[in-house]
PDB file of C-alpha atoms and ligand atoms in Angstrom:
ATOM      1  CA  MET A 554      -0.032  -0.031   0.090  1.00  0.00           C
ATOM      2  CA  ILE A 555       1.021   3.686  -0.559  1.00  0.00           C
ATOM      3  CA  GLY A 556       0.793   5.827   2.326  1.00  0.00           C
ATOM      4  CA  VAL A 557      -0.074   9.488   1.876  1.00  0.00           C
ATOM      5  CA  PHE A 558       0.328  12.050   4.753  1.00  0.00           C
ATOM      6  CA  ASP A 559      -0.630  15.536   5.376  1.00  0.00           C
ATOM      7  CA  SER A 560      -1.384  17.855   8.158  1.00  0.00           C
ATOM      8  CA  GLY A 561      -5.079  17.830   7.302  1.00  0.00           C
ATOM      9  CA  VAL A 562      -7.074  17.920   4.284  1.00  0.00           C
ATOM     10  CA  GLY A 563      -4.735  19.650   1.613  1.00  0.00           C
ATOM     11  CA  GLY A 564      -3.347  16.403   0.803  1.00  0.00           C
ATOM     12  CA  LEU A 565      -6.436  15.239  -0.512  1.00  0.00           C
ATOM     13  CA  THR A 566      -5.773  17.387  -3.683  1.00  0.00           C
ATOM     14  CA  ILE A 567      -2.589  15.150  -4.207  1.00  0.00           C
ATOM     15  CA  LEU A 568      -4.287  11.869  -3.315  1.00  0.00           C
ATOM     16  CA  ARG A 569      -6.980  12.527  -5.966  1.00  0.00           C
ATOM     17  CA  ALA A 570      -4.247  12.822  -8.560  1.00  0.00           C
ATOM     18  CA  LEU A 571      -2.196   9.938  -7.182  1.00  0.00           C
ATOM     19  CA  ARG A 572      -5.356   7.562  -7.570  1.00  0.00           C
ATOM     20  CA  ALA A 573      -6.173   8.878 -11.023  1.00  0.00           C
ATOM     21  CA  LYS A 574      -2.780   7.935 -12.113  1.00  0.00           C
ATOM     22  CA  LEU A 575      -2.270   4.701 -10.165  1.00  0.00           C
ATOM     23  CA  PRO A 576      -5.769   3.509  -9.832  1.00  0.00           C
ATOM     24  CA  GLU A 577      -4.876  -0.353  -9.159  1.00  0.00           C
ATOM     25  CA  HIS A 578      -2.623   0.735  -6.141  1.00  0.00           C
ATOM     26  CA  ASP A 579      -4.088   0.621  -2.583  1.00  0.00           C
ATOM     27  CA  PHE A 580      -3.669   3.695  -0.654  1.00  0.00           C
ATOM     28  CA  CYS A 581      -3.899   4.827   2.833  1.00  0.00           C
ATOM     29  CA  TYR A 582      -4.505   8.585   3.547  1.00  0.00           C
ATOM     30  CA  LEU A 583      -3.678   9.988   6.985  1.00  0.00           C
ATOM     31  CA  GLY A 584      -4.606  13.723   7.752  1.00  0.00           C
ATOM     32  CA  ASP A 585      -3.249  14.940  11.219  1.00  0.00           C
ATOM     33  CA  ASN A 586      -6.171  17.426  11.516  1.00  0.00           C
ATOM     34  CA  ALA A 587      -5.763  17.431  15.299  1.00  0.00           C
ATOM     35  CA  ARG A 588      -2.418  19.029  15.145  1.00  0.00           C
ATOM     36  CA  ALA A 589      -3.164  21.254  11.924  1.00  0.00           C
ATOM     37  CA  PRO A 590      -1.715  23.719  11.005  1.00  0.00           C
ATOM     38  CA  TYR A 591       1.700  22.594  10.796  1.00  0.00           C
ATOM     39  CA  GLY A 592       2.613  25.924   9.181  1.00  0.00           C
ATOM     40  CA  SER A 593       2.760  27.813  12.467  1.00  0.00           C
ATOM     41  CA  ARG A 594       5.033  25.190  14.223  1.00  0.00           C
ATOM     42  CA  ASP A 595       8.668  25.194  14.229  1.00  0.00           C
ATOM     43  CA  ALA A 596      10.757  22.656  12.190  1.00  0.00           C
ATOM     44  CA  ASP A 597      11.517  20.260  15.347  1.00  0.00           C
ATOM     45  CA  ASP A 598       7.642  20.169  16.147  1.00  0.00           C
ATOM     46  CA  ILE A 599       6.846  19.699  12.315  1.00  0.00           C
ATOM     47  CA  TYR A 600       9.312  16.757  12.267  1.00  0.00           C
ATOM     48  CA  ARG A 601       7.929  14.930  15.171  1.00  0.00           C
ATOM     49  CA  CYS A 602       4.378  15.237  14.054  1.00  0.00           C
ATOM     50  CA  THR A 603       5.401  14.155  10.569  1.00  0.00           C
ATOM     51  CA  ARG A 604       7.410  11.140  12.002  1.00  0.00           C
ATOM     52  CA  ASP A 605       4.542  10.040  13.973  1.00  0.00           C
ATOM     53  CA  GLY A 606       2.208   9.840  10.987  1.00  0.00           C
ATOM     54  CA  VAL A 607       4.714   8.216   8.804  1.00  0.00           C
ATOM     55  CA  ASP A 608       5.554   5.724  11.363  1.00  0.00           C
ATOM     56  CA  TRP A 609       1.986   4.792  11.821  1.00  0.00           C
ATOM     57  CA  LEU A 610       1.411   4.397   8.083  1.00  0.00           C
ATOM     58  CA  PHE A 611       4.363   2.152   7.851  1.00  0.00           C
ATOM     59  CA  GLY A 612       2.779   0.228  10.763  1.00  0.00           C
ATOM     60  CA  GLN A 613      -0.032  -0.507   8.447  1.00  0.00           C
ATOM     61  CA  GLY A 614       2.261  -1.697   5.883  1.00  0.00           C
ATOM     62  CA  ALA A 615       2.827   1.207   3.668  1.00  0.00           C
ATOM     63  CA  GLN A 616       6.051   0.486   1.547  1.00  0.00           C
ATOM     64  CA  ILE A 617       6.334   4.060   0.637  1.00  0.00           C
ATOM     65  CA  VAL A 618       4.822   7.350   2.047  1.00  0.00           C
ATOM     66  CA  ILE A 619       4.175  10.416   0.224  1.00  0.00           C
ATOM     67  CA  LEU A 620       4.437  13.621   2.185  1.00  0.00           C
ATOM     68  CA  ALA A 621       1.601  15.475   0.522  1.00  0.00           C
ATOM     69  CA  CYS A 622       2.418  18.498   2.341  1.00  0.00           C
ATOM     70  CA  ASN A 623       4.953  21.188   1.351  1.00  0.00           C
ATOM     71  CA  THR A 624       5.643  22.206   4.992  1.00  0.00           C
ATOM     72  CA  ALA A 625       6.579  18.834   5.954  1.00  0.00           C
ATOM     73  CA  SER A 626       8.543  18.203   2.783  1.00  0.00           C
ATOM     74  CA  ALA A 627      10.508  21.394   3.444  1.00  0.00           C
ATOM     75  CA  ASN A 628      11.242  20.976   7.203  1.00  0.00           C
ATOM     76  CA  ALA A 629      10.887  17.202   7.890  1.00  0.00           C
ATOM     77  CA  LEU A 630      11.764  15.058   4.972  1.00  0.00           C
ATOM     78  CA  ARG A 631      15.517  15.071   4.969  1.00  0.00           C
ATOM     79  CA  ARG A 632      15.649  14.265   8.571  1.00  0.00           C
ATOM     80  CA  LEU A 633      13.248  11.500   8.238  1.00  0.00           C
ATOM     81  CA  GLN A 634      15.474   9.831   5.565  1.00  0.00           C
ATOM     82  CA  LYS A 635      18.567  10.545   7.485  1.00  0.00           C
ATOM     83  CA  GLU A 636      17.768   9.767  11.158  1.00  0.00           C
ATOM     84  CA  TYR A 637      14.446   7.840  11.297  1.00  0.00           C
ATOM     85  CA  LEU A 638      14.075   5.639   8.028  1.00  0.00           C
ATOM     86  CA  PRO A 639      17.515   3.855   8.216  1.00  0.00           C
ATOM     87  CA  LYS A 640      16.891   2.684  11.830  1.00  0.00           C
ATOM     88  CA  ALA A 641      13.048   2.015  11.738  1.00  0.00           C
ATOM     89  CA  TYR A 642      12.228   1.032   8.070  1.00  0.00           C
ATOM     90  CA  PRO A 643      15.623   0.720   6.119  1.00  0.00           C
ATOM     91  CA  ASN A 644      13.654  -0.918   3.069  1.00  0.00           C
ATOM     92  CA  ARG A 645      10.816   1.558   2.959  1.00  0.00           C
ATOM     93  CA  ARG A 646      10.886   5.129   1.312  1.00  0.00           C
ATOM     94  CA  VAL A 647       9.469   8.576   2.309  1.00  0.00           C
ATOM     95  CA  LEU A 648       9.126  11.045  -0.584  1.00  0.00           C
ATOM     96  CA  GLY A 649       7.920  14.436  -0.655  1.00  0.00           C
ATOM     97  CA  ILE A 650       6.457  17.086  -3.002  1.00  0.00           C
ATOM     98  CA  LEU A 651       9.056  19.650  -3.028  1.00  0.00           C
ATOM     99  CA  VAL A 652      11.625  17.716  -5.110  1.00  0.00           C
ATOM    100  CA  PRO A 653       9.391  16.811  -8.109  1.00  0.00           C
ATOM    101  CA  THR A 654       7.978  20.281  -8.003  1.00  0.00           C
ATOM    102  CA  VAL A 655      11.460  21.856  -8.203  1.00  0.00           C
ATOM    103  CA  GLU A 656      12.237  19.472 -11.036  1.00  0.00           C
ATOM    104  CA  ALA A 657       9.007  20.301 -12.853  1.00  0.00           C
ATOM    105  CA  ILE A 658       9.575  24.169 -12.488  1.00  0.00           C
ATOM    106  CA  SER A 659      13.522  24.034 -13.560  1.00  0.00           C
ATOM    107  CA  GLY A 660      13.070  21.052 -15.869  1.00  0.00           C
ATOM    108  CA  ILE A 661      16.415  19.693 -14.315  1.00  0.00           C
ATOM    109  CA  ALA A 662      16.515  16.312 -12.388  1.00  0.00           C
ATOM    110  CA  TRP A 663      17.227  16.842  -8.686  1.00  0.00           C
ATOM    111  CA  HIS A 664      20.365  14.832  -8.572  1.00  0.00           C
ATOM    112  CA  ASP A 665      21.895  16.605 -11.627  1.00  0.00           C
ATOM    113  CA  LYS A 666      24.046  18.874  -9.399  1.00  0.00           C
ATOM    114  CA  HIS A 667      25.861  20.537 -12.433  1.00  0.00           C
ATOM    115  CA  SER A 668      23.252  21.524 -14.891  1.00  0.00           C
ATOM    116  CA  LYS A 669      21.667  25.041 -14.975  1.00  0.00           C
ATOM    117  CA  ASN A 670      19.209  26.690 -17.318  1.00  0.00           C
ATOM    118  CA  GLY A 671      19.040  30.105 -18.610  1.00  0.00           C
ATOM    119  CA  ASP A 672      15.241  30.607 -17.558  1.00  0.00           C
ATOM    120  CA  GLU A 673      14.079  34.095 -16.701  1.00  0.00           C
ATOM    121  CA  GLY A 674      11.070  35.545 -14.931  1.00  0.00           C
ATOM    122  CA  HIS A 675       9.595  35.754 -11.483  1.00  0.00           C
ATOM    123  CA  VAL A 676       8.002  32.726  -9.737  1.00  0.00           C
ATOM    124  CA  LEU A 677       5.714  33.549  -6.925  1.00  0.00           C
ATOM    125  CA  VAL A 678       5.429  30.828  -4.402  1.00  0.00           C
ATOM    126  CA  PHE A 679       2.666  30.915  -1.868  1.00  0.00           C
ATOM    127  CA  GLY A 680       2.875  28.813   1.339  1.00  0.00           C
ATOM    128  CA  THR A 681       2.599  28.405   5.091  1.00  0.00           C
ATOM    129  CA  PRO A 682       4.863  30.492   7.401  1.00  0.00           C
ATOM    130  CA  ALA A 683       7.119  27.494   8.094  1.00  0.00           C
ATOM    131  CA  MET A 684       7.421  26.460   4.400  1.00  0.00           C
ATOM    132  CA  VAL A 685       8.328  30.009   3.353  1.00  0.00           C
ATOM    133  CA  SER A 686      10.738  30.529   6.374  1.00  0.00           C
ATOM    134  CA  SER A 687      12.605  27.389   5.311  1.00  0.00           C
ATOM    135  CA  GLY A 688      13.479  29.056   2.037  1.00  0.00           C
ATOM    136  CA  ALA A 689      13.675  25.885   0.546  1.00  0.00           C
ATOM    137  CA  TYR A 690      11.826  26.645  -3.039  1.00  0.00           C
ATOM    138  CA  THR A 691      13.941  29.865  -3.411  1.00  0.00           C
ATOM    139  CA  ALA A 692      17.444  27.746  -2.621  1.00  0.00           C
ATOM    140  CA  GLU A 693      16.371  24.921  -4.940  1.00  0.00           C
ATOM    141  CA  ILE A 694      15.036  26.822  -7.964  1.00  0.00           C
ATOM    142  CA  ARG A 695      17.866  29.241  -7.847  1.00  0.00           C
ATOM    143  CA  LYS A 696      20.446  26.647  -7.827  1.00  0.00           C
ATOM    144  CA  ARG A 697      19.018  25.221 -11.295  1.00  0.00           C
ATOM    145  CA  SER A 698      17.725  28.557 -12.636  1.00  0.00           C
ATOM    146  CA  PRO A 699      19.882  31.496 -11.304  1.00  0.00           C
ATOM    147  CA  ASN A 700      18.236  33.884 -13.504  1.00  0.00           C
ATOM    148  CA  VAL A 701      14.811  33.282 -12.021  1.00  0.00           C
ATOM    149  CA  HIS A 702      13.537  35.650  -9.318  1.00  0.00           C
ATOM    150  CA  VAL A 703      11.735  33.624  -6.588  1.00  0.00           C
ATOM    151  CA  ILE A 704       9.416  35.339  -4.384  1.00  0.00           C
ATOM    152  CA  GLU A 705       8.046  33.379  -1.454  1.00  0.00           C
ATOM    153  CA  HIS A 706       5.144  34.850   0.229  1.00  0.00           C
ATOM    154  CA  PRO A 707       3.327  33.629   3.532  1.00  0.00           C
ATOM    155  CA  CYS A 708      -0.267  33.163   3.928  1.00  0.00           C
ATOM    156  CA  PRO A 709      -0.785  32.419   7.649  1.00  0.00           C
ATOM    157  CA  THR A 710      -4.622  32.737   7.547  1.00  0.00           C
ATOM    158  CA  LEU A 711      -5.349  30.285   4.834  1.00  0.00           C
ATOM    159  CA  VAL A 712      -4.940  26.805   6.181  1.00  0.00           C
ATOM    160  CA  PRO A 713      -6.943  27.493   9.509  1.00  0.00           C
ATOM    161  CA  LEU A 714      -9.784  29.006   7.420  1.00  0.00           C
ATOM    162  CA  ILE A 715      -9.979  25.888   5.113  1.00  0.00           C
ATOM    163  CA  GLU A 716      -9.554  23.424   7.897  1.00  0.00           C
ATOM    164  CA  ARG A 717     -12.350  24.944   9.849  1.00  0.00           C
ATOM    165  CA  GLY A 718     -14.576  25.172   6.948  1.00  0.00           C
ATOM    166  CA  ALA A 719     -14.841  28.883   6.779  1.00  0.00           C
ATOM    167  CA  HIS A 720     -17.420  30.763   4.716  1.00  0.00           C
ATOM    168  CA  HIS A 721     -16.570  31.304   1.180  1.00  0.00           C
ATOM    169  CA  GLU A 722     -16.538  35.146   1.482  1.00  0.00           C
ATOM    170  CA  GLU A 723     -14.141  34.978   4.131  1.00  0.00           C
ATOM    171  CA  ILE A 724     -11.752  32.944   2.173  1.00  0.00           C
ATOM    172  CA  THR A 725     -12.081  35.014  -0.998  1.00  0.00           C
ATOM    173  CA  ALA A 726     -11.303  38.165   1.197  1.00  0.00           C
ATOM    174  CA  ALA A 727      -8.176  36.442   2.753  1.00  0.00           C
ATOM    175  CA  VAL A 728      -6.813  35.246  -0.693  1.00  0.00           C
ATOM    176  CA  ARG A 729      -7.234  38.712  -1.765  1.00  0.00           C
ATOM    177  CA  ALA A 730      -5.202  40.072   1.174  1.00  0.00           C
ATOM    178  CA  CYS A 731      -2.509  37.555   0.549  1.00  0.00           C
ATOM    179  CA  VAL A 732      -2.154  38.577  -3.159  1.00  0.00           C
ATOM    180  CA  ASP A 733      -2.194  42.171  -2.314  1.00  0.00           C
ATOM    181  CA  ALA A 734       0.473  41.712   0.305  1.00  0.00           C
ATOM    182  CA  ALA A 735       2.513  39.714  -2.111  1.00  0.00           C
ATOM    183  CA  GLU A 736       2.259  42.444  -4.845  1.00  0.00           C
ATOM    184  CA  ARG A 737       3.468  44.982  -2.174  1.00  0.00           C
ATOM    185  CA  ALA A 738       6.380  42.791  -1.286  1.00  0.00           C
ATOM    186  CA  ALA A 739       7.340  41.976  -4.794  1.00  0.00           C
ATOM    187  CA  GLN A 740       7.928  45.676  -5.654  1.00  0.00           C
ATOM    188  CA  GLY A 741       9.589  45.669  -9.192  1.00  0.00           C
ATOM    189  CA  HIS A 742       9.024  41.994  -9.648  1.00  0.00           C
ATOM    190  CA  TRP A 743       5.263  42.205 -10.377  1.00  0.00           C
ATOM    191  CA  PRO A 744       3.424  40.795 -12.142  1.00  0.00           C
ATOM    192  CA  PRO A 745       5.073  36.984 -11.777  1.00  0.00           C
ATOM    193  CA  SER A 746       5.372  34.921 -14.699  1.00  0.00           C
ATOM    194  CA  ALA A 747       4.453  31.896 -12.779  1.00  0.00           C
ATOM    195  CA  VAL A 748       2.809  30.946  -9.582  1.00  0.00           C
ATOM    196  CA  LEU A 749       3.211  28.009  -7.375  1.00  0.00           C
ATOM    197  CA  LEU A 750       0.461  27.387  -4.642  1.00  0.00           C
ATOM    198  CA  GLY A 751       3.143  25.886  -2.276  1.00  0.00           C
ATOM    199  CA  CYS A 752       0.534  24.481   0.188  1.00  0.00           C
ATOM    200  CA  THR A 753      -1.546  21.510  -0.632  1.00  0.00           C
ATOM    201  CA  HIS A 754      -4.487  23.252   0.839  1.00  0.00           C
ATOM    202  CA  TYR A 755      -4.451  26.026  -1.649  1.00  0.00           C
ATOM    203  CA  PRO A 756      -5.603  24.086  -4.773  1.00  0.00           C
ATOM    204  CA  LEU A 757      -8.984  23.886  -2.732  1.00  0.00           C
ATOM    205  CA  ILE A 758      -9.225  27.521  -3.332  1.00  0.00           C
ATOM    206  CA  VAL A 759      -7.383  27.852  -6.549  1.00  0.00           C
ATOM    207  CA  ASP A 760     -10.442  29.860  -8.027  1.00  0.00           C
ATOM    208  CA  ASP A 761     -10.054  32.585  -5.463  1.00  0.00           C
ATOM    209  CA  PHE A 762      -6.266  32.786  -6.443  1.00  0.00           C
ATOM    210  CA  ILE A 763      -7.199  32.716 -10.109  1.00  0.00           C
ATOM    211  CA  ALA A 764      -9.593  35.543  -9.434  1.00  0.00           C
ATOM    212  CA  ALA A 765      -7.093  37.717  -7.248  1.00  0.00           C
ATOM    213  CA  LEU A 766      -4.056  37.241  -9.425  1.00  0.00           C
ATOM    214  CA  PRO A 767      -3.272  39.216 -12.716  1.00  0.00           C
ATOM    215  CA  LYS A 768      -4.859  37.160 -15.741  1.00  0.00           C
ATOM    216  CA  GLY A 769      -2.867  34.531 -17.794  1.00  0.00           C
ATOM    217  CA  LEU A 770      -0.356  33.410 -15.375  1.00  0.00           C
ATOM    218  CA  VAL A 771       0.975  29.895 -15.322  1.00  0.00           C
ATOM    219  CA  ILE A 772      -0.055  28.094 -12.163  1.00  0.00           C
ATOM    220  CA  TYR A 773       1.778  24.923 -11.471  1.00  0.00           C
ATOM    221  CA  ASP A 774      -0.246  21.697 -10.498  1.00  0.00           C
ATOM    222  CA  GLN A 775       1.398  20.112  -7.710  1.00  0.00           C
ATOM    223  CA  GLY A 776      -1.303  17.074  -8.042  1.00  0.00           C
ATOM    224  CA  THR A 777      -0.094  16.154 -11.537  1.00  0.00           C
ATOM    225  CA  ILE A 778       3.642  16.817 -10.578  1.00  0.00           C
ATOM    226  CA  ALA A 779       3.487  14.668  -7.350  1.00  0.00           C
ATOM    227  CA  ALA A 780       1.363  11.872  -9.620  1.00  0.00           C
ATOM    228  CA  ASP A 781       3.778  11.738 -12.454  1.00  0.00           C
ATOM    229  CA  ALA A 782       6.803  11.588 -10.232  1.00  0.00           C
ATOM    230  CA  LEU A 783       5.288   8.653  -8.132  1.00  0.00           C
ATOM    231  CA  ALA A 784       4.606   6.704 -11.233  1.00  0.00           C
ATOM    232  CA  LYS A 785       8.017   7.255 -12.608  1.00  0.00           C
ATOM    233  CA  TYR A 786       9.521   6.332  -9.160  1.00  0.00           C
ATOM    234  CA  LEU A 787       7.703   3.156  -9.053  1.00  0.00           C
ATOM    235  CA  ASP A 788       8.619   2.401 -12.595  1.00  0.00           C
ATOM    236  CA  HIS A 789      12.336   2.706 -11.705  1.00  0.00           C
ATOM    237  CA  HIS A 790      11.929   0.794  -8.248  1.00  0.00           C
ATOM    238  CA  LYS A 791      10.274  -2.389  -9.123  1.00  0.00           C
ATOM    239  CA  ASP A 792      11.274  -3.920  -5.811  1.00  0.00           C
ATOM    240  CA  ILE A 793       9.263  -1.306  -4.006  1.00  0.00           C
ATOM    241  CA  ASP A 794       6.240  -1.444  -6.636  1.00  0.00           C
ATOM    242  CA  GLU A 795       6.059  -5.386  -6.215  1.00  0.00           C
ATOM    243  CA  LYS A 796       5.526  -5.071  -2.615  1.00  0.00           C
ATOM    244  CA  CYS A 797       2.598  -2.705  -2.929  1.00  0.00           C
ATOM    245  CA  LYS A 798      -0.789  -4.232  -2.678  1.00  0.00           C
ATOM    246  CA  LYS A 799      -2.858  -3.488  -5.997  1.00  0.00           C
ATOM    247  CA  ASP A 800      -6.637  -3.989  -5.166  1.00  0.00           C
ATOM    248  CA  GLY A 801      -7.579  -0.333  -5.681  1.00  0.00           C
ATOM    249  CA  VAL A 802      -8.386   0.008  -2.077  1.00  0.00           C
ATOM    250  CA  LEU A 803      -8.407   3.350  -0.304  1.00  0.00           C
ATOM    251  CA  ARG A 804      -8.596   3.817   3.467  1.00  0.00           C
ATOM    252  CA  ALA A 805      -8.743   7.442   4.889  1.00  0.00           C
ATOM    253  CA  LEU A 806      -7.868   8.400   8.387  1.00  0.00           C
ATOM    254  CA  THR A 807      -7.898  11.554  10.525  1.00  0.00           C
ATOM    255  CA  THR A 808      -6.557  12.500  13.870  1.00  0.00           C
ATOM    256  CA  GLY A 809      -9.515  14.871  14.033  1.00  0.00           C
ATOM    257  CA  ASP A 810     -13.162  14.765  13.986  1.00  0.00           C
ATOM    258  CA  ALA A 811     -13.915  11.729  11.608  1.00  0.00           C
ATOM    259  CA  THR A 812     -17.806  12.247  11.374  1.00  0.00           C
ATOM    260  CA  GLU A 813     -17.274  15.955  10.573  1.00  0.00           C
ATOM    261  CA  LEU A 814     -14.533  15.188   8.025  1.00  0.00           C
ATOM    262  CA  THR A 815     -16.577  12.490   6.303  1.00  0.00           C
ATOM    263  CA  THR A 816     -19.487  14.932   5.965  1.00  0.00           C
ATOM    264  CA  ARG A 817     -17.198  17.547   4.153  1.00  0.00           C
ATOM    265  CA  ALA A 818     -14.973  15.236   2.304  1.00  0.00           C
ATOM    266  CA  SER A 819     -16.372  15.714  -0.944  1.00  0.00           C
ATOM    267  CA  THR A 820     -15.577  19.296  -1.000  1.00  0.00           C
ATOM    268  CA  PHE A 821     -11.958  18.495  -0.760  1.00  0.00           C
ATOM    269  CA  TYR A 822     -11.812  15.176  -2.447  1.00  0.00           C
ATOM    270  CA  GLY A 823     -14.179  15.680  -5.256  1.00  0.00           C
ATOM    271  CA  MET A 824     -16.154  12.638  -4.200  1.00  0.00           C
ATOM    272  CA  PRO A 825     -17.621  11.042  -1.015  1.00  0.00           C
ATOM    273  CA  LEU A 826     -14.832   9.726   1.215  1.00  0.00           C
ATOM    274  CA  VAL A 827     -15.482   7.971   4.575  1.00  0.00           C
ATOM    275  CA  PHE A 828     -12.756   8.776   7.422  1.00  0.00           C
ATOM    276  CA  ASP A 829     -12.073   6.767  10.429  1.00  0.00           C
ATOM    277  CA  ALA A 830     -10.559   8.254  13.513  1.00  0.00           C
ATOM    278  CA  LEU A 831      -7.079   7.626  14.631  1.00  0.00           C
ATOM    279  CA  TYR A 832      -5.456   8.597  17.967  1.00  0.00           C
ATOM    280  CA  LEU A 833      -1.782   9.324  17.560  1.00  0.00           C
ATOM    281  CA  PRO A 834      -0.214  10.025  21.000  1.00  0.00           C
ATOM    282  CA  LYS A 835       1.910  13.227  21.011  1.00  0.00           C
ATOM    283  CA  TYR A 836       5.255  12.452  19.959  1.00  0.00           C
ATOM    284  CA  GLN A 837       6.797   8.820  20.154  1.00  0.00           C
ATOM    285  CA  ASP A 838      10.030   8.449  22.087  1.00  0.00           C
ATOM    286  CA  SER A 839      12.147   6.707  19.534  1.00  0.00           C
TER     287      SER A 839
HETATM  288  N1  DGL B 605      -1.081  21.368   3.394  1.00  0.00           N
HETATM  289  C1  DGL B 605       0.510  21.687   4.093  1.00  0.00           C
HETATM  290  C2  DGL B 605       1.354  22.096   3.239  1.00  0.00           C
HETATM  291  O1  DGL B 605       1.196  21.800   1.859  1.00  0.00           O
HETATM  292  C3  DGL B 605       0.372  22.472   5.366  1.00  0.00           C
HETATM  293  C4  DGL B 605      -0.758  22.972   5.929  1.00  0.00           C
HETATM  294  C5  DGL B 605      -0.432  23.237   7.407  1.00  0.00           C
HETATM  295  O2  DGL B 605       0.017  24.442   7.709  1.00  0.00           O
HETATM  296  O3  DGL B 605      -0.708  22.385   8.239  1.00  0.00           O
HETATM  297  O4  DGL B 605       2.258  22.826   3.375  1.00  0.00           O
END
């Protein structure tokens, strides 16, 4: 089975694309809604929360876990791969969505350390405060595309509004405020040539971003990027793929209110989805 993890409902935007690309694979989705948002936590806290979720998914038999969360990918993935995985599950894998997104934006493979392109333009990345303060997108895009100007802009209000199911007008106004603030911060670098909604919750309100942003911008689609990257990964790592069950089964769990999430699921997932409740004790010792 393939595990998919997010702090809350945002990862469902990635799950939808993963299942469309790999319909025969079994998936297990875990949203840590009880501890969302991750974007206002520090890197240590994000690491421990993410490790708990990943550890639970591996305990359920996941062969590979996708962090469908930019905040966790930027703040926890490398540490999970270095400190946790070799000791706990040396034959399993954790992948994030930052790597394939940087590859898609730059057109350069992650491990191709020496290639650079001559691309120009302004890429605007919206994200959570913890994702933006990691500076990961700026650093990784600029390594490969030194002439591209990257602006990362934090939107601290959006995930809490989405998670609590705020009224549409409130969300529209909050998105407009984020875009206006990004424009003020961008100074001479406006309008951007392309936009990354660098938080998996934001595609749920993409129409509000489209309405608030200048017309005709490229908006990268992280669902498609993540799905293409996972399909390619499994194609190149048959040892992992062969261990993944393929009955097309999907399980969804939340550390939050399963009944409430089941009621609201189709707004996030595009179709009905039943959530079961999961209690994750705060931080395991190991
Ligand atoms: N969906 C997550 C992301 O992509 C984070 C949301 C949060 O702040 O919990 O960054």
